[in-house]
PDB file of C-alpha atoms in Angstrom:
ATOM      1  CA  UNK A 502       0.000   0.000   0.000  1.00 63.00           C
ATOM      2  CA  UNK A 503       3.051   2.564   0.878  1.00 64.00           C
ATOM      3  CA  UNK A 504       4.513   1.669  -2.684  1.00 63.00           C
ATOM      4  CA  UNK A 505       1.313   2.364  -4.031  1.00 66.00           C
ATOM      5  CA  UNK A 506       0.894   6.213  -2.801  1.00 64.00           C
ATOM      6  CA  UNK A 507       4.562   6.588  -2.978  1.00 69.00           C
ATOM      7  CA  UNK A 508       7.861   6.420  -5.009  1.00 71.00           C
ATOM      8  CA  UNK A 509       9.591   4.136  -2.594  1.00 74.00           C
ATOM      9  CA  UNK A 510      11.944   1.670  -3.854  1.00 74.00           C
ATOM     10  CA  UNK A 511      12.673   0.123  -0.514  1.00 80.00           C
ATOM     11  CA  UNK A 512      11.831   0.885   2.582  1.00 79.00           C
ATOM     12  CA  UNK A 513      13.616   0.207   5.779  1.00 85.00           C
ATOM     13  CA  UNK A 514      11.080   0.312   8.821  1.00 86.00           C
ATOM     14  CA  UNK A 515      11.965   1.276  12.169  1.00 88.00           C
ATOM     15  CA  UNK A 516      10.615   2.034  15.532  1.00 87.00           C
ATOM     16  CA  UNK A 517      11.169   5.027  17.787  1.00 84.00           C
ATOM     17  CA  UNK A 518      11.852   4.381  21.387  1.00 82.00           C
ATOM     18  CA  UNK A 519       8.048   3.713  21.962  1.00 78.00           C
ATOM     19  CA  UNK A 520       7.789   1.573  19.879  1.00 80.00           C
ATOM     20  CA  UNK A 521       6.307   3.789  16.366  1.00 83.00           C
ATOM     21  CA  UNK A 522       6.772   2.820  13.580  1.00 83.00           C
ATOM     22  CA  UNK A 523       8.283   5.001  10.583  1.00 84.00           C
ATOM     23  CA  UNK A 524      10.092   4.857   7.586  1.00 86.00           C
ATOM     24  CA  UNK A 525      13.877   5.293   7.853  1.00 86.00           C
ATOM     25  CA  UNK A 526      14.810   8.471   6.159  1.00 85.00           C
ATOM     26  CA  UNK A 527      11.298   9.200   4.398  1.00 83.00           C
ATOM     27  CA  UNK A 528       8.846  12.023   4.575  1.00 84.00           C
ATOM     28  CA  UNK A 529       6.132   9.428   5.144  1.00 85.00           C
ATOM     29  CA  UNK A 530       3.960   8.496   8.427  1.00 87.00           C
ATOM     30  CA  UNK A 531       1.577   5.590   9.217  1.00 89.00           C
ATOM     31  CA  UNK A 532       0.153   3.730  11.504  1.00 91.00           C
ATOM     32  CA  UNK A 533      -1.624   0.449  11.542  1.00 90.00           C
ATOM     33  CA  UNK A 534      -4.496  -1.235  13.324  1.00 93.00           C
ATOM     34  CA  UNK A 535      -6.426  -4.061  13.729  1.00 93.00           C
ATOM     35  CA  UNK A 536      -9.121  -5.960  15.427  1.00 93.00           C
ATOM     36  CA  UNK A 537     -11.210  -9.013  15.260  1.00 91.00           C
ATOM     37  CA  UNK A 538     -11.747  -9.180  10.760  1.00 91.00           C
ATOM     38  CA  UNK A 539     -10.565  -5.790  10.073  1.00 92.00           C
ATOM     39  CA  UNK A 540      -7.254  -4.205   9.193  1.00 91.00           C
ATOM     40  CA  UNK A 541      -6.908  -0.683   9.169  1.00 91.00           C
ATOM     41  CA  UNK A 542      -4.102   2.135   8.414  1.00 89.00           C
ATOM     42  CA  UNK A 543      -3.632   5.306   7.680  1.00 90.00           C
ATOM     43  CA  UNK A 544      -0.772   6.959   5.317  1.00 87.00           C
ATOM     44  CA  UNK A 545       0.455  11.218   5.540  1.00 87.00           C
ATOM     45  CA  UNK A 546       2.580  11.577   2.652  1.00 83.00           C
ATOM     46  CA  UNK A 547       3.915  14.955   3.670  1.00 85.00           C
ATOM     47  CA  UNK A 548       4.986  13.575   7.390  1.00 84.00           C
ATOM     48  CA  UNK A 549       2.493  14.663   9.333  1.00 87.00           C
ATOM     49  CA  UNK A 550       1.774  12.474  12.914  1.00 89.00           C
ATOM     50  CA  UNK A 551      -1.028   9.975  12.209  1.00 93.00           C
ATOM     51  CA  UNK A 552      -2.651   7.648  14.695  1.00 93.00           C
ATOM     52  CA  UNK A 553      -5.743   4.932  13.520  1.00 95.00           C
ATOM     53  CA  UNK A 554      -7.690   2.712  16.037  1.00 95.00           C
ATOM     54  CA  UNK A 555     -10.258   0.572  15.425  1.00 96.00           C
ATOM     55  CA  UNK A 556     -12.855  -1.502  17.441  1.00 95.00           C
ATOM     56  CA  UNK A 557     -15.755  -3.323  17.243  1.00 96.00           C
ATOM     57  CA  UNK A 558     -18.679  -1.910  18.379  1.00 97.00           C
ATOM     58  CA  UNK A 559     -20.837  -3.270  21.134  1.00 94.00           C
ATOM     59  CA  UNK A 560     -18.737  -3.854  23.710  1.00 88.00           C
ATOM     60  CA  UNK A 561     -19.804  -2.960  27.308  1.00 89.00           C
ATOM     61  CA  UNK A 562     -17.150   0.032  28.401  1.00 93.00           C
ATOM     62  CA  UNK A 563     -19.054   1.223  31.800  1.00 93.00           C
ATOM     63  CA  UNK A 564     -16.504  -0.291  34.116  1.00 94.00           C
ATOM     64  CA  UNK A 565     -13.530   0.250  32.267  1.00 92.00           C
ATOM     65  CA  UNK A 566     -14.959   3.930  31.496  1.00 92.00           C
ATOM     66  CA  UNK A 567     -15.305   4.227  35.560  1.00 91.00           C
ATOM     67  CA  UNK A 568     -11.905   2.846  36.643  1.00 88.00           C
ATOM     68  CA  UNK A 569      -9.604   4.426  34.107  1.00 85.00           C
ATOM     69  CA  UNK A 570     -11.314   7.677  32.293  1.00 88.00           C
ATOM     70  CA  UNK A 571     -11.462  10.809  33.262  1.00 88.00           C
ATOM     71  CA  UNK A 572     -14.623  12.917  33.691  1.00 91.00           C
ATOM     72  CA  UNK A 573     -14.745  14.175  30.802  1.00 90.00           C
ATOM     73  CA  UNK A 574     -15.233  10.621  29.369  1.00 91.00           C
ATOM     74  CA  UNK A 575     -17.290   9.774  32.502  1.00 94.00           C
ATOM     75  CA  UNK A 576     -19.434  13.132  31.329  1.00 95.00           C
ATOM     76  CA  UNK A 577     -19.431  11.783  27.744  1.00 94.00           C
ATOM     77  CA  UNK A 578     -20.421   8.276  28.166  1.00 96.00           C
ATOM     78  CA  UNK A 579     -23.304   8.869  30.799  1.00 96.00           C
ATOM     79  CA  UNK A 580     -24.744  11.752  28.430  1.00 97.00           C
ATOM     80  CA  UNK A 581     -25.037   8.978  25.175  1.00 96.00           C
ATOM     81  CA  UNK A 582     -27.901   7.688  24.337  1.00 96.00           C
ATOM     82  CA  UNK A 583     -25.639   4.672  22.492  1.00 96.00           C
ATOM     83  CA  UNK A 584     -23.358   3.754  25.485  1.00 96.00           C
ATOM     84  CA  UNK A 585     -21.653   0.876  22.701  1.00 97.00           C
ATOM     85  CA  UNK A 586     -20.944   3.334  20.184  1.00 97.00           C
ATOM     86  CA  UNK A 587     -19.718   6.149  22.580  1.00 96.00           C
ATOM     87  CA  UNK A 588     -17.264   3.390  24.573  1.00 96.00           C
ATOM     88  CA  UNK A 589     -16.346   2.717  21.083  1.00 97.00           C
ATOM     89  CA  UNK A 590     -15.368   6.584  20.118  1.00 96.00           C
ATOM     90  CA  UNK A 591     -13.761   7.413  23.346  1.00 94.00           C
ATOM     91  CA  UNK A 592     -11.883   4.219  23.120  1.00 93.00           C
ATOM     92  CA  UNK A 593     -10.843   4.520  19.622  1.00 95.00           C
ATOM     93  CA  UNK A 594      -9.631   7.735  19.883  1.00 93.00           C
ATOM     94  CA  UNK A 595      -7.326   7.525  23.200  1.00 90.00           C
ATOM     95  CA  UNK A 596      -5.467   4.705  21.233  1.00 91.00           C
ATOM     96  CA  UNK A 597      -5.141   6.794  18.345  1.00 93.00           C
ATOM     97  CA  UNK A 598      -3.825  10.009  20.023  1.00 91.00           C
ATOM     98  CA  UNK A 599      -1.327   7.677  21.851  1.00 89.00           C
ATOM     99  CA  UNK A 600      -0.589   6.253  18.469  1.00 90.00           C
ATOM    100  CA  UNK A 601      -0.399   9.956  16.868  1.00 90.00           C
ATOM    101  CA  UNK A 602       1.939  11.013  19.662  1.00 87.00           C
ATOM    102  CA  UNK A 603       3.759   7.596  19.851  1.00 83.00           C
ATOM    103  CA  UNK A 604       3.551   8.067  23.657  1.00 78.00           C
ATOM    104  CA  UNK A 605       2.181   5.414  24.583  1.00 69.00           C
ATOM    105  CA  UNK A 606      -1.027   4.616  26.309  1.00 64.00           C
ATOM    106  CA  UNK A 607       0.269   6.176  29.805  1.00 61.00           C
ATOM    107  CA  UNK A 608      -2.778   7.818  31.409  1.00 53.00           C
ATOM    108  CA  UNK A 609      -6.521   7.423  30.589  1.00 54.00           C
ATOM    109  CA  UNK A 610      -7.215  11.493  30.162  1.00 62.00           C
ATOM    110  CA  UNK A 611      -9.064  12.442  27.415  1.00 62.00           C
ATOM    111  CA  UNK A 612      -7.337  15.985  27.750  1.00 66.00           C
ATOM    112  CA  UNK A 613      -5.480  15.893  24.226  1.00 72.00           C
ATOM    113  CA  UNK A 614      -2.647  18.796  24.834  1.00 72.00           C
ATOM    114  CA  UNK A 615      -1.352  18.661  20.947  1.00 80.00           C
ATOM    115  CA  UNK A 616      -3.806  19.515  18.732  1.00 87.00           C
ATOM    116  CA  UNK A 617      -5.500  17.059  16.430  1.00 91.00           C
ATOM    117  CA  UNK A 618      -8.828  16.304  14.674  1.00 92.00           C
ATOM    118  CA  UNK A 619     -10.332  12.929  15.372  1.00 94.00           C
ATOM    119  CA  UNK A 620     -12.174  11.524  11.870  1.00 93.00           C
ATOM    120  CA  UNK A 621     -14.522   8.417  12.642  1.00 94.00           C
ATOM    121  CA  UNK A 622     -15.682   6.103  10.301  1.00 93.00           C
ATOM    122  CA  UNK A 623     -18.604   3.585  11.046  1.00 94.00           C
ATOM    123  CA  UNK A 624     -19.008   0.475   9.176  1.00 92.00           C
ATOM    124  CA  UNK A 625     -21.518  -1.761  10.933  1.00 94.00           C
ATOM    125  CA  UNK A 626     -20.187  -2.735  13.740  1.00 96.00           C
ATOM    126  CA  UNK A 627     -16.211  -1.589  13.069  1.00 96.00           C
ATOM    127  CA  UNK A 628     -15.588   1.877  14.699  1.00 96.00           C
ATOM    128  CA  UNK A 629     -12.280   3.564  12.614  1.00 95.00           C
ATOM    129  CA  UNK A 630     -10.996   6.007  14.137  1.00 95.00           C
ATOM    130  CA  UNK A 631      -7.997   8.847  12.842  1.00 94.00           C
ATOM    131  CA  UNK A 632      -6.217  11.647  14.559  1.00 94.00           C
ATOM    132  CA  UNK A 633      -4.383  13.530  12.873  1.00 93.00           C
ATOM    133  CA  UNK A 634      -3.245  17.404  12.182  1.00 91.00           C
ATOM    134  CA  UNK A 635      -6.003  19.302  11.855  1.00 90.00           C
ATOM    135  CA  UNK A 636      -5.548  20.502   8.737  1.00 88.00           C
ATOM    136  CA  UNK A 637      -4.808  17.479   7.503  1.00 84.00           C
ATOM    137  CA  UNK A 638      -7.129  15.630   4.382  1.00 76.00           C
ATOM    138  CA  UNK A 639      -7.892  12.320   5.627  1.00 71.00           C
ATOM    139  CA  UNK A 640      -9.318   9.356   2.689  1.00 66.00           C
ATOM    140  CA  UNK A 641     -10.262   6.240   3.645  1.00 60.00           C
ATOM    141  CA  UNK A 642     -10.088   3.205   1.891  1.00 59.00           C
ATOM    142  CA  UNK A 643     -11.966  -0.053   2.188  1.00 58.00           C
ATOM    143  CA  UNK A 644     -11.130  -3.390   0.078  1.00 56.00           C
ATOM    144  CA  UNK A 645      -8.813  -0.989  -2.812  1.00 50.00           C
ATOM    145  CA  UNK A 646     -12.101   1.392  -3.151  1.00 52.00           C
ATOM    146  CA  UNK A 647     -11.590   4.875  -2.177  1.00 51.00           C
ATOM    147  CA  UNK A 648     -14.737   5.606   0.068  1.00 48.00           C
ATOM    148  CA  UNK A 649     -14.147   9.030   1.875  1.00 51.00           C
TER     149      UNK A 649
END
């Protein structure tokens, strides 16, 4: 997929010291995901930090939302009238602002310092979720088809 959107010979990948990955000595980010039948990532060819999470939705968050979140997410969650699909977004995108920082999921705020722009994408029961600069143009792909 890299090759594809790029002129890339051959890439050497690395990781930085928390474990992100990049491309040695290319203007190029990514980031990769995946969860139970889905794979999803997300390519800046001008270098900007990208982070992509994705989770299927329906999963009970209350507990985890009370032990580990902050209240903002508390605030969030109780206020939803889809408590699946809101776990879902406030899950999706901690792990991808920990994923666009490549900090590290170290604390459960949802108090994001650097700025971003989270962009979701719902597919049934997949919740995709990408941070990214804010001024950044996110597409998303599905199967090779171009769909936002």
């Amino acid at each position: 997929m890299l090759s594809s959107l790029t002129d890339i010979k051959k890439a050497v990948l690395r990781r930085s010291e928390n474990g992100k990955p990049y491309i040695e000595n290319e203007k190029i980010s990514f980031n990769l995901t995946h969860t139970e039948g889905a794979v999803a990532c997300i390519v800046d060819t001008e270098g900007g930090d990208v982070g992509i999470d994705c989770e299927r939705i329906g999963r009970d968050g209350q507990k985890i939302i009370e032990r580990f979140f902050d209240e903002k997410a508390k605030r969030r969650y109780a206020d939803s009238c889809d408590k699946a699909l809101e776990f879902a977004r406030i899950w999706t995108e901690k792990e991808s602002y920990v994923k666009f920082t490549g900090t590290g999921l170290s604390d459960y705020s949802t108090v994001y310092p650097l700025p971003c722009k989270f962009t979701h994408l719902k597919d049934g029961d997949l919740l995709v979720t990408a941070c990214t600069l804010p001024d950044s143009a996110v597409r998303v792909w599905q199967n090779d088809e171009d769909i936002q």
